PDB file of C-alpha atoms and ligand atoms in Angstrom:
ATOM      1  CA  MET A   1      -6.420 -10.365 -28.682  1.00  0.00           C
ATOM      2  CA  VAL A   2      -5.948 -14.166 -28.820  1.00  0.00           C
ATOM      3  CA  TRP A   3      -8.188 -16.283 -31.093  1.00  0.00           C
ATOM      4  CA  GLU A   4      -9.227 -19.741 -29.949  1.00  0.00           C
ATOM      5  CA  LEU A   5     -11.851 -21.910 -31.674  1.00  0.00           C
ATOM      6  CA  GLY A   6     -13.058 -18.841 -33.519  1.00  0.00           C
ATOM      7  CA  TYR A   7     -13.854 -16.880 -30.355  1.00  0.00           C
ATOM      8  CA  PRO A   8     -11.957 -13.737 -29.442  1.00  0.00           C
ATOM      9  CA  THR A   9     -10.456 -13.980 -25.941  1.00  0.00           C
ATOM     10  CA  ALA A  10      -9.230 -10.844 -24.216  1.00  0.00           C
ATOM     11  CA  VAL A  11      -5.889 -11.456 -22.523  1.00  0.00           C
ATOM     12  CA  SER A  12      -6.409 -11.014 -18.773  1.00  0.00           C
ATOM     13  CA  THR A  13      -3.933  -8.913 -16.877  1.00  0.00           C
ATOM     14  CA  LEU A  14      -4.455 -11.118 -13.820  1.00  0.00           C
ATOM     15  CA  GLY A  15      -4.812 -14.579 -15.325  1.00  0.00           C
ATOM     16  CA  ASN A  16      -1.548 -15.060 -17.229  1.00  0.00           C
ATOM     17  CA  LEU A  17       1.009 -14.528 -14.534  1.00  0.00           C
ATOM     18  CA  SER A  18       2.974 -17.220 -12.720  1.00  0.00           C
ATOM     19  CA  ASP A  19       1.468 -18.442  -9.450  1.00  0.00           C
ATOM     20  CA  ASN A  20       3.684 -16.308  -7.261  1.00  0.00           C
ATOM     21  CA  ASP A  21       2.764 -13.012  -8.875  1.00  0.00           C
ATOM     22  CA  ARG A  22      -0.926 -13.432  -9.716  1.00  0.00           C
ATOM     23  CA  LEU A  23      -1.678 -10.570  -7.326  1.00  0.00           C
ATOM     24  CA  ALA A  24       1.601  -8.695  -7.642  1.00  0.00           C
ATOM     25  CA  GLY A  25       1.088  -4.983  -7.016  1.00  0.00           C
ATOM     26  CA  ARG A  26      -2.518  -5.560  -5.891  1.00  0.00           C
ATOM     27  CA  VAL A  27      -4.015  -4.587  -2.557  1.00  0.00           C
ATOM     28  CA  ALA A  28      -6.529  -6.763  -0.706  1.00  0.00           C
ATOM     29  CA  ILE A  29      -8.662  -6.220   2.380  1.00  0.00           C
ATOM     30  CA  VAL A  30      -9.582  -9.491   4.127  1.00  0.00           C
ATOM     31  CA  THR A  31     -12.068  -9.025   6.975  1.00  0.00           C
ATOM     32  CA  GLY A  32     -11.832 -11.437   9.911  1.00  0.00           C
ATOM     33  CA  SER A  33      -8.338 -12.586   8.953  1.00  0.00           C
ATOM     34  CA  SER A  34      -6.866 -13.203  12.426  1.00  0.00           C
ATOM     35  CA  SER A  35      -7.697 -16.919  12.202  1.00  0.00           C
ATOM     36  CA  GLY A  36      -9.290 -19.691  10.187  1.00  0.00           C
ATOM     37  CA  ILE A  37     -10.313 -19.173   6.578  1.00  0.00           C
ATOM     38  CA  GLY A  38      -9.592 -15.422   6.559  1.00  0.00           C
ATOM     39  CA  GLU A  39      -6.052 -15.945   7.858  1.00  0.00           C
ATOM     40  CA  GLU A  40      -5.341 -18.531   5.162  1.00  0.00           C
ATOM     41  CA  VAL A  41      -6.769 -16.252   2.456  1.00  0.00           C
ATOM     42  CA  ALA A  42      -4.469 -13.455   3.690  1.00  0.00           C
ATOM     43  CA  ARG A  43      -1.491 -15.866   3.567  1.00  0.00           C
ATOM     44  CA  ARG A  44      -2.380 -17.233   0.110  1.00  0.00           C
ATOM     45  CA  PHE A  45      -2.875 -13.730  -1.278  1.00  0.00           C
ATOM     46  CA  ALA A  46       0.486 -12.638   0.154  1.00  0.00           C
ATOM     47  CA  THR A  47       2.140 -15.650  -1.505  1.00  0.00           C
ATOM     48  CA  ALA A  48       0.570 -14.495  -4.768  1.00  0.00           C
ATOM     49  CA  GLY A  49       2.213 -11.082  -4.300  1.00  0.00           C
ATOM     50  CA  ALA A  50      -0.596  -9.018  -2.748  1.00  0.00           C
ATOM     51  CA  SER A  51      -0.329  -6.389  -0.048  1.00  0.00           C
ATOM     52  CA  VAL A  52      -2.909  -7.365   2.568  1.00  0.00           C
ATOM     53  CA  LEU A  53      -4.926  -5.457   5.143  1.00  0.00           C
ATOM     54  CA  VAL A  54      -5.488  -7.945   7.984  1.00  0.00           C
ATOM     55  CA  ASN A  55      -8.490  -7.354  10.240  1.00  0.00           C
ATOM     56  CA  SER A  56     -10.376  -8.707  13.213  1.00  0.00           C
ATOM     57  CA  SER A  57     -12.892  -7.315  15.662  1.00  0.00           C
ATOM     58  CA  ARG A  58     -11.349  -8.764  18.824  1.00  0.00           C
ATOM     59  CA  SER A  59      -8.245 -10.980  18.476  1.00  0.00           C
ATOM     60  CA  VAL A  60      -5.692  -8.169  18.234  1.00  0.00           C
ATOM     61  CA  ASP A  61      -2.566 -10.198  19.085  1.00  0.00           C
ATOM     62  CA  ALA A  62      -3.455 -12.933  16.598  1.00  0.00           C
ATOM     63  CA  GLY A  63      -4.209 -10.351  13.887  1.00  0.00           C
ATOM     64  CA  LEU A  64      -0.947  -8.504  14.500  1.00  0.00           C
ATOM     65  CA  ALA A  65       0.956 -11.803  14.356  1.00  0.00           C
ATOM     66  CA  VAL A  66      -0.609 -12.695  10.981  1.00  0.00           C
ATOM     67  CA  ALA A  67       0.261  -9.274   9.546  1.00  0.00           C
ATOM     68  CA  GLU A  68       3.818  -9.374  10.894  1.00  0.00           C
ATOM     69  CA  SER A  69       4.407 -12.782   9.314  1.00  0.00           C
ATOM     70  CA  LEU A  70       3.541 -11.545   5.805  1.00  0.00           C
ATOM     71  CA  PRO A  71       5.874  -9.598   3.480  1.00  0.00           C
ATOM     72  CA  ASP A  72       3.638  -6.526   3.099  1.00  0.00           C
ATOM     73  CA  ALA A  73       0.646  -6.450   5.422  1.00  0.00           C
ATOM     74  CA  HIS A  74      -0.945  -4.175   7.966  1.00  0.00           C
ATOM     75  CA  TYR A  75      -3.343  -5.052  10.794  1.00  0.00           C
ATOM     76  CA  VAL A  76      -6.353  -2.916  11.710  1.00  0.00           C
ATOM     77  CA  ARG A  77      -8.762  -3.772  14.496  1.00  0.00           C
ATOM     78  CA  ALA A  78     -12.280  -2.966  13.310  1.00  0.00           C
ATOM     79  CA  ASP A  79     -15.767  -4.372  13.739  1.00  0.00           C
ATOM     80  CA  ILE A  80     -17.701  -4.351  10.461  1.00  0.00           C
ATOM     81  CA  THR A  81     -20.949  -3.804  12.405  1.00  0.00           C
ATOM     82  CA  VAL A  82     -19.750  -0.603  14.082  1.00  0.00           C
ATOM     83  CA  GLU A  83     -20.625   2.635  12.318  1.00  0.00           C
ATOM     84  CA  GLY A  84     -17.541   4.091  10.648  1.00  0.00           C
ATOM     85  CA  ASP A  85     -15.351   0.978  11.019  1.00  0.00           C
ATOM     86  CA  PRO A  86     -15.708  -0.318   7.413  1.00  0.00           C
ATOM     87  CA  GLU A  87     -14.779   3.154   6.138  1.00  0.00           C
ATOM     88  CA  ARG A  88     -11.798   3.134   8.524  1.00  0.00           C
ATOM     89  CA  LEU A  89     -10.569  -0.149   6.985  1.00  0.00           C
ATOM     90  CA  VAL A  90     -10.809   1.322   3.490  1.00  0.00           C
ATOM     91  CA  ALA A  91      -9.012   4.507   4.608  1.00  0.00           C
ATOM     92  CA  ALA A  92      -6.212   2.474   6.221  1.00  0.00           C
ATOM     93  CA  ALA A  93      -5.583   0.536   2.998  1.00  0.00           C
ATOM     94  CA  LEU A  94      -5.601   3.721   0.940  1.00  0.00           C
ATOM     95  CA  GLU A  95      -3.300   5.545   3.314  1.00  0.00           C
ATOM     96  CA  ARG A  96      -0.735   2.755   3.130  1.00  0.00           C
ATOM     97  CA  TRP A  97      -1.005   1.584  -0.475  1.00  0.00           C
ATOM     98  CA  GLY A  98      -3.180   4.123  -2.339  1.00  0.00           C
ATOM     99  CA  ARG A  99      -5.497   1.564  -3.944  1.00  0.00           C
ATOM    100  CA  ILE A 100      -7.828  -1.386  -3.287  1.00  0.00           C
ATOM    101  CA  ASP A 101      -8.134  -4.238  -5.789  1.00  0.00           C
ATOM    102  CA  VAL A 102      -9.773  -7.059  -3.821  1.00  0.00           C
ATOM    103  CA  LEU A 103     -12.209  -7.139  -0.912  1.00  0.00           C
ATOM    104  CA  VAL A 104     -12.757 -10.497   0.792  1.00  0.00           C
ATOM    105  CA  ASN A 105     -15.772 -10.326   3.103  1.00  0.00           C
ATOM    106  CA  ASN A 106     -14.877 -13.212   5.398  1.00  0.00           C
ATOM    107  CA  ALA A 107     -15.964 -11.906   8.835  1.00  0.00           C
ATOM    108  CA  GLY A 108     -18.961 -13.879   9.989  1.00  0.00           C
ATOM    109  CA  THR A 109     -20.737 -15.170  13.051  1.00  0.00           C
ATOM    110  CA  THR A 110     -23.214 -17.839  14.082  1.00  0.00           C
ATOM    111  CA  GLU A 111     -25.013 -19.395  16.998  1.00  0.00           C
ATOM    112  CA  VAL A 112     -25.381 -23.168  17.066  1.00  0.00           C
ATOM    113  CA  ILE A 113     -29.085 -23.990  17.487  1.00  0.00           C
ATOM    114  CA  PRO A 114     -30.617 -27.298  16.356  1.00  0.00           C
ATOM    115  CA  HIS A 115     -33.160 -26.319  13.693  1.00  0.00           C
ATOM    116  CA  HIS A 116     -36.149 -27.861  15.484  1.00  0.00           C
ATOM    117  CA  GLU A 117     -35.498 -25.828  18.662  1.00  0.00           C
ATOM    118  CA  LEU A 118     -37.532 -22.914  17.358  1.00  0.00           C
ATOM    119  CA  ASP A 119     -37.873 -21.195  20.753  1.00  0.00           C
ATOM    120  CA  ARG A 120     -34.123 -20.613  20.837  1.00  0.00           C
ATOM    121  CA  ALA A 121     -34.066 -18.879  17.452  1.00  0.00           C
ATOM    122  CA  GLY A 122     -35.621 -15.640  18.665  1.00  0.00           C
ATOM    123  CA  VAL A 123     -35.507 -12.442  16.685  1.00  0.00           C
ATOM    124  CA  GLU A 124     -32.582 -11.147  18.770  1.00  0.00           C
ATOM    125  CA  VAL A 125     -30.496 -14.086  17.452  1.00  0.00           C
ATOM    126  CA  TRP A 126     -31.554 -13.244  13.895  1.00  0.00           C
ATOM    127  CA  ARG A 127     -30.595  -9.595  14.449  1.00  0.00           C
ATOM    128  CA  ARG A 128     -27.170 -10.429  15.899  1.00  0.00           C
ATOM    129  CA  ILE A 129     -26.277 -12.812  13.065  1.00  0.00           C
ATOM    130  CA  PHE A 130     -27.679 -10.675  10.230  1.00  0.00           C
ATOM    131  CA  GLU A 131     -25.906  -7.633  11.711  1.00  0.00           C
ATOM    132  CA  VAL A 132     -22.535  -9.219  10.864  1.00  0.00           C
ATOM    133  CA  ASN A 133     -23.159 -11.615   7.967  1.00  0.00           C
ATOM    134  CA  VAL A 134     -25.531  -9.466   5.916  1.00  0.00           C
ATOM    135  CA  PHE A 135     -25.602  -5.815   7.057  1.00  0.00           C
ATOM    136  CA  GLY A 136     -21.913  -5.538   8.038  1.00  0.00           C
ATOM    137  CA  THR A 137     -20.860  -7.216   4.801  1.00  0.00           C
ATOM    138  CA  TRP A 138     -23.069  -4.844   2.820  1.00  0.00           C
ATOM    139  CA  VAL A 139     -21.656  -1.733   4.512  1.00  0.00           C
ATOM    140  CA  MET A 140     -18.093  -3.023   4.047  1.00  0.00           C
ATOM    141  CA  THR A 141     -18.684  -3.575   0.348  1.00  0.00           C
ATOM    142  CA  MET A 142     -20.320  -0.175  -0.089  1.00  0.00           C
ATOM    143  CA  ALA A 143     -17.323   1.473   1.612  1.00  0.00           C
ATOM    144  CA  ALA A 144     -14.900  -0.220  -0.801  1.00  0.00           C
ATOM    145  CA  VAL A 145     -16.869  -0.003  -4.073  1.00  0.00           C
ATOM    146  CA  PRO A 146     -15.731   3.480  -5.198  1.00  0.00           C
ATOM    147  CA  LYS A 147     -12.057   2.438  -4.961  1.00  0.00           C
ATOM    148  CA  LEU A 148     -12.732  -1.039  -6.406  1.00  0.00           C
ATOM    149  CA  ARG A 149     -14.357   0.628  -9.432  1.00  0.00           C
ATOM    150  CA  GLU A 150     -11.205   2.675 -10.016  1.00  0.00           C
ATOM    151  CA  GLN A 151      -9.062  -0.493 -10.156  1.00  0.00           C
ATOM    152  CA  ARG A 152     -11.640  -2.691 -11.936  1.00  0.00           C
ATOM    153  CA  GLY A 153     -11.413  -4.765  -8.776  1.00  0.00           C
ATOM    154  CA  THR A 154     -13.362  -7.585  -7.261  1.00  0.00           C
ATOM    155  CA  VAL A 155     -15.307  -8.754  -4.183  1.00  0.00           C
ATOM    156  CA  VAL A 156     -15.301 -12.321  -2.863  1.00  0.00           C
ATOM    157  CA  ASN A 157     -17.847 -13.045  -0.131  1.00  0.00           C
ATOM    158  CA  ILE A 158     -17.338 -16.023   2.167  1.00  0.00           C
ATOM    159  CA  SER A 159     -20.782 -17.552   2.393  1.00  0.00           C
ATOM    160  CA  SER A 160     -21.683 -21.161   3.298  1.00  0.00           C
ATOM    161  CA  ILE A 161     -23.431 -24.186   1.838  1.00  0.00           C
ATOM    162  CA  ALA A 162     -25.938 -23.472   4.627  1.00  0.00           C
ATOM    163  CA  GLY A 163     -27.171 -20.746   2.262  1.00  0.00           C
ATOM    164  CA  LEU A 164     -27.657 -23.284  -0.534  1.00  0.00           C
ATOM    165  CA  ARG A 165     -29.198 -26.288   1.216  1.00  0.00           C
ATOM    166  CA  ALA A 166     -31.455 -26.916   4.250  1.00  0.00           C
ATOM    167  CA  THR A 167     -28.504 -27.307   6.617  1.00  0.00           C
ATOM    168  CA  GLY A 168     -26.139 -25.256   8.797  1.00  0.00           C
ATOM    169  CA  SER A 169     -25.498 -24.348  12.418  1.00  0.00           C
ATOM    170  CA  SER A 170     -28.886 -22.638  12.889  1.00  0.00           C
ATOM    171  CA  ILE A 171     -31.837 -21.384  10.850  1.00  0.00           C
ATOM    172  CA  PRO A 172     -30.869 -17.698  11.341  1.00  0.00           C
ATOM    173  CA  TYR A 173     -27.288 -18.451  10.217  1.00  0.00           C
ATOM    174  CA  ALA A 174     -28.377 -20.433   7.157  1.00  0.00           C
ATOM    175  CA  SER A 175     -30.849 -17.684   6.239  1.00  0.00           C
ATOM    176  CA  SER A 176     -28.140 -15.024   6.594  1.00  0.00           C
ATOM    177  CA  LYS A 177     -25.888 -16.913   4.177  1.00  0.00           C
ATOM    178  CA  ALA A 178     -28.779 -17.345   1.716  1.00  0.00           C
ATOM    179  CA  ALA A 179     -29.237 -13.568   1.897  1.00  0.00           C
ATOM    180  CA  LEU A 180     -25.514 -13.092   1.342  1.00  0.00           C
ATOM    181  CA  ASN A 181     -25.643 -15.335  -1.728  1.00  0.00           C
ATOM    182  CA  HIS A 182     -28.392 -13.208  -3.204  1.00  0.00           C
ATOM    183  CA  GLN A 183     -26.576 -10.001  -2.224  1.00  0.00           C
ATOM    184  CA  THR A 184     -23.610 -11.382  -4.202  1.00  0.00           C
ATOM    185  CA  VAL A 185     -25.632 -12.049  -7.347  1.00  0.00           C
ATOM    186  CA  LEU A 186     -27.581  -8.788  -7.240  1.00  0.00           C
ATOM    187  CA  LEU A 187     -24.445  -6.707  -6.697  1.00  0.00           C
ATOM    188  CA  ALA A 188     -22.646  -8.493  -9.530  1.00  0.00           C
ATOM    189  CA  LYS A 189     -25.459  -7.410 -11.822  1.00  0.00           C
ATOM    190  CA  VAL A 190     -25.168  -3.721 -10.977  1.00  0.00           C
ATOM    191  CA  LEU A 191     -21.417  -3.373 -10.386  1.00  0.00           C
ATOM    192  CA  GLY A 192     -20.259  -4.776 -13.726  1.00  0.00           C
ATOM    193  CA  PRO A 193     -18.350  -4.144 -15.840  1.00  0.00           C
ATOM    194  CA  GLU A 194     -16.013  -2.412 -13.385  1.00  0.00           C
ATOM    195  CA  VAL A 195     -16.339  -4.723 -10.362  1.00  0.00           C
ATOM    196  CA  ARG A 196     -16.820  -8.506 -10.292  1.00  0.00           C
ATOM    197  CA  VAL A 197     -18.640  -9.982  -7.289  1.00  0.00           C
ATOM    198  CA  ASN A 198     -18.581 -13.683  -6.389  1.00  0.00           C
ATOM    199  CA  ALA A 199     -18.932 -15.891  -3.326  1.00  0.00           C
ATOM    200  CA  VAL A 200     -17.366 -19.071  -2.036  1.00  0.00           C
ATOM    201  CA  ALA A 201     -19.704 -21.334  -0.086  1.00  0.00           C
ATOM    202  CA  PRO A 202     -17.595 -23.599   2.127  1.00  0.00           C
ATOM    203  CA  GLY A 203     -18.865 -26.879   3.527  1.00  0.00           C
ATOM    204  CA  LEU A 204     -17.415 -28.055   6.852  1.00  0.00           C
ATOM    205  CA  ILE A 205     -13.926 -26.563   7.165  1.00  0.00           C
ATOM    206  CA  ASP A 206     -11.505 -27.292  10.027  1.00  0.00           C
ATOM    207  CA  THR A 207     -11.053 -23.937  11.790  1.00  0.00           C
ATOM    208  CA  PRO A 208     -11.253 -22.726  15.419  1.00  0.00           C
ATOM    209  CA  TRP A 209     -14.982 -22.184  14.757  1.00  0.00           C
ATOM    210  CA  THR A 210     -15.585 -25.903  14.101  1.00  0.00           C
ATOM    211  CA  ALA A 211     -12.904 -27.326  16.434  1.00  0.00           C
ATOM    212  CA  ASP A 212     -15.409 -29.187  18.631  1.00  0.00           C
ATOM    213  CA  TRP A 213     -17.767 -30.294  15.834  1.00  0.00           C
ATOM    214  CA  ASP A 214     -16.413 -33.869  15.743  1.00  0.00           C
ATOM    215  CA  ALA A 215     -19.806 -35.509  15.184  1.00  0.00           C
ATOM    216  CA  VAL A 216     -20.439 -33.259  12.168  1.00  0.00           C
ATOM    217  CA  ARG A 217     -16.923 -33.962  10.876  1.00  0.00           C
ATOM    218  CA  GLU A 218     -17.570 -37.709  11.077  1.00  0.00           C
ATOM    219  CA  ALA A 219     -20.907 -37.329   9.271  1.00  0.00           C
ATOM    220  CA  VAL A 220     -19.174 -35.381   6.482  1.00  0.00           C
ATOM    221  CA  ARG A 221     -16.547 -38.146   6.178  1.00  0.00           C
ATOM    222  CA  GLN A 222     -19.361 -40.638   5.688  1.00  0.00           C
ATOM    223  CA  VAL A 223     -21.473 -38.649   3.237  1.00  0.00           C
ATOM    224  CA  ALA A 224     -19.297 -36.301   1.165  1.00  0.00           C
ATOM    225  CA  PRO A 225     -17.898 -37.776  -2.063  1.00  0.00           C
ATOM    226  CA  LEU A 226     -14.384 -36.573  -1.117  1.00  0.00           C
ATOM    227  CA  LYS A 227     -14.699 -38.285   2.331  1.00  0.00           C
ATOM    228  CA  ARG A 228     -13.128 -35.571   4.480  1.00  0.00           C
ATOM    229  CA  SER A 229     -13.807 -32.192   6.022  1.00  0.00           C
ATOM    230  CA  GLY A 230     -12.220 -29.208   4.307  1.00  0.00           C
ATOM    231  CA  ARG A 231      -8.947 -27.455   5.038  1.00  0.00           C
ATOM    232  CA  VAL A 232      -8.573 -23.689   5.064  1.00  0.00           C
ATOM    233  CA  GLY A 233      -6.274 -24.024   2.059  1.00  0.00           C
ATOM    234  CA  ASP A 234      -9.096 -25.630   0.046  1.00  0.00           C
ATOM    235  CA  VAL A 235     -11.147 -22.462   0.489  1.00  0.00           C
ATOM    236  CA  ALA A 236      -8.272 -20.000   0.030  1.00  0.00           C
ATOM    237  CA  GLU A 237      -7.398 -21.607  -3.306  1.00  0.00           C
ATOM    238  CA  MET A 238     -10.905 -20.940  -4.624  1.00  0.00           C
ATOM    239  CA  VAL A 239     -10.943 -17.383  -3.245  1.00  0.00           C
ATOM    240  CA  LEU A 240      -7.700 -16.699  -5.118  1.00  0.00           C
ATOM    241  CA  ALA A 241      -9.117 -18.319  -8.259  1.00  0.00           C
ATOM    242  CA  LEU A 242     -12.229 -16.122  -8.147  1.00  0.00           C
ATOM    243  CA  ALA A 243     -10.187 -13.018  -7.373  1.00  0.00           C
ATOM    244  CA  THR A 244      -8.100 -13.610 -10.500  1.00  0.00           C
ATOM    245  CA  SER A 245     -10.713 -15.007 -12.927  1.00  0.00           C
ATOM    246  CA  SER A 246     -11.424 -12.089 -15.213  1.00  0.00           C
ATOM    247  CA  TYR A 247     -14.672 -13.389 -16.791  1.00  0.00           C
ATOM    248  CA  VAL A 248     -16.500 -14.765 -13.736  1.00  0.00           C
ATOM    249  CA  THR A 249     -19.087 -12.740 -11.835  1.00  0.00           C
ATOM    250  CA  GLY A 250     -22.301 -13.374  -9.909  1.00  0.00           C
ATOM    251  CA  GLN A 251     -21.322 -16.941  -8.965  1.00  0.00           C
ATOM    252  CA  VAL A 252     -21.633 -18.767  -5.647  1.00  0.00           C
ATOM    253  CA  LEU A 253     -19.188 -21.676  -5.719  1.00  0.00           C
ATOM    254  CA  ALA A 254     -19.438 -24.502  -3.195  1.00  0.00           C
ATOM    255  CA  VAL A 255     -16.112 -25.717  -1.774  1.00  0.00           C
ATOM    256  CA  ASP A 256     -17.447 -28.666   0.165  1.00  0.00           C
ATOM    257  CA  GLY A 257     -15.917 -31.960  -1.004  1.00  0.00           C
ATOM    258  CA  GLY A 258     -19.157 -32.564  -2.901  1.00  0.00           C
ATOM    259  CA  LEU A 259     -21.334 -32.446   0.228  1.00  0.00           C
ATOM    260  CA  THR A 260     -24.143 -30.455  -1.398  1.00  0.00           C
ATOM    261  CA  ILE A 261     -24.644 -33.054  -4.120  1.00  0.00           C
ATOM    262  CA  ALA A 262     -24.913 -35.756  -1.432  1.00  0.00           C
ATOM    263  CA  LEU A 263     -27.397 -33.965   0.845  1.00  0.00           C
TER     264      LEU A 263
HETATM  265  P1  NAD B   1     -13.020 -18.052  12.667  1.00  0.00           P
HETATM  266  O1  NAD B   1     -13.756 -17.927  13.953  1.00  0.00           O
HETATM  267  O2  NAD B   1     -11.691 -18.721  12.653  1.00  0.00           O
HETATM  268  O3  NAD B   1     -12.836 -16.612  12.004  1.00  0.00           O
HETATM  269  C1  NAD B   1     -13.828 -15.639  12.066  1.00  0.00           C
HETATM  270  C2  NAD B   1     -13.144 -14.311  11.903  1.00  0.00           C
HETATM  271  O4  NAD B   1     -14.164 -13.299  11.769  1.00  0.00           O
HETATM  272  C3  NAD B   1     -12.279 -13.904  13.098  1.00  0.00           C
HETATM  273  O5  NAD B   1     -11.095 -13.284  12.616  1.00  0.00           O
HETATM  274  C4  NAD B   1     -13.158 -12.849  13.822  1.00  0.00           C
HETATM  275  O6  NAD B   1     -12.395 -11.886  14.519  1.00  0.00           O
HETATM  276  C5  NAD B   1     -13.839 -12.226  12.627  1.00  0.00           C
HETATM  277  N1  NAD B   1     -15.053 -11.491  12.942  1.00  0.00           N
HETATM  278  C6  NAD B   1     -16.215 -11.949  13.512  1.00  0.00           C
HETATM  279  N2  NAD B   1     -17.103 -10.950  13.632  1.00  0.00           N
HETATM  280  C7  NAD B   1     -16.488  -9.832  13.120  1.00  0.00           C
HETATM  281  C8  NAD B   1     -16.880  -8.495  12.948  1.00  0.00           C
HETATM  282  N3  NAD B   1     -18.076  -8.079  13.360  1.00  0.00           N
HETATM  283  N4  NAD B   1     -16.011  -7.618  12.394  1.00  0.00           N
HETATM  284  C9  NAD B   1     -14.770  -8.029  11.993  1.00  0.00           C
HETATM  285  N5  NAD B   1     -14.341  -9.292  12.114  1.00  0.00           N
HETATM  286  C10 NAD B   1     -15.190 -10.179  12.682  1.00  0.00           C
HETATM  287  O7  NAD B   1     -14.066 -18.767  11.682  1.00  0.00           O
HETATM  288  P2  NAD B   1     -13.962 -19.398  10.206  1.00  0.00           P
HETATM  289  O8  NAD B   1     -14.479 -20.765  10.320  1.00  0.00           O
HETATM  290  O9  NAD B   1     -12.643 -19.147   9.589  1.00  0.00           O
HETATM  291  O10 NAD B   1     -15.104 -18.535   9.474  1.00  0.00           O
HETATM  292  C11 NAD B   1     -14.841 -17.537   8.517  1.00  0.00           C
HETATM  293  C12 NAD B   1     -16.021 -17.415   7.580  1.00  0.00           C
HETATM  294  O11 NAD B   1     -16.245 -18.663   6.937  1.00  0.00           O
HETATM  295  C13 NAD B   1     -17.342 -17.019   8.239  1.00  0.00           C
HETATM  296  O12 NAD B   1     -18.009 -16.061   7.432  1.00  0.00           O
HETATM  297  C14 NAD B   1     -18.120 -18.324   8.263  1.00  0.00           C
HETATM  298  O13 NAD B   1     -19.515 -18.116   8.225  1.00  0.00           O
HETATM  299  C15 NAD B   1     -17.617 -18.972   7.004  1.00  0.00           C
HETATM  300  N6  NAD B   1     -17.801 -20.434   6.979  1.00  0.00           N
HETATM  301  C16 NAD B   1     -17.075 -21.256   7.798  1.00  0.00           C
HETATM  302  C17 NAD B   1     -17.275 -22.634   7.739  1.00  0.00           C
HETATM  303  C18 NAD B   1     -16.499 -23.609   8.587  1.00  0.00           C
HETATM  304  O14 NAD B   1     -16.818 -24.810   8.563  1.00  0.00           O
HETATM  305  N7  NAD B   1     -15.485 -23.176   9.332  1.00  0.00           N
HETATM  306  C19 NAD B   1     -18.210 -23.161   6.843  1.00  0.00           C
HETATM  307  C20 NAD B   1     -18.940 -22.300   6.034  1.00  0.00           C
HETATM  308  C21 NAD B   1     -18.714 -20.947   6.108  1.00  0.00           C
END
């Protein structure tokens, strides 16, 4: 026990290590880690010493290449919306490493629909987006929770500022991320003290997903206090911080160059 300003502070097993071994000996599953934010999270975690289960639903070659480039990683193709696939991801991590410490729910989908084009946002679009961003994420978390409890582990959901403000690529997408934010908070309440649950809400990040969003990128440059779109490393840094912050749970943290305070 360390005493600071009269308050007792428990020494964290994760927080007091040097940068390169903050996740030493830990095992992480990162869904949708064949590209973009998920890939960078997998790379950042590996740099911090973690063993990483890399996943994607379709891009097998890219996923294999990410896993092969890391010191201790394994790729599994799985679609979080397919019955049995989340459990298969958990089983693959256990078979290889015998434990799970961190789950990063990064897999997500959208459809770009201007918000006023209500006819295009039919219920089938809502179903397709919620199937991945809300239901798939839920099932993935439920599959991992028993093992996360054993390790006093943690979940980091990749949400979006579209779930915090009246913005985003479509109304169904923004609504799905708002639901994910609330899923994060509600789960944090019931899974403590064993499991911490947090979310990162990125603003506009340069990834394959947003490669042709130049007009949006320019608008962000104009409006956001930090005057640029985000890099995958900006998000991965916060995911690592939340994964290793022993007294933070139930938080949704915007990583957006200040965009939400300017909207
Ligand atoms: P990306 O297209 O580079 O990566 C998406 C990944 O998710 C891919 O690996 C893909 O295979 C995987 N995936 C999609 N559906 C899946 C499923 N059903 N099962 C398993 N894997 C699946 O996109 P990105 O920009 O890196 O997005 C990653 C996350 O970040 C998403 O949840 C997205 O909503 C969120 N996000 C992105 C931005 C941005 O500006 N890029 C902003 C806010 C939030």
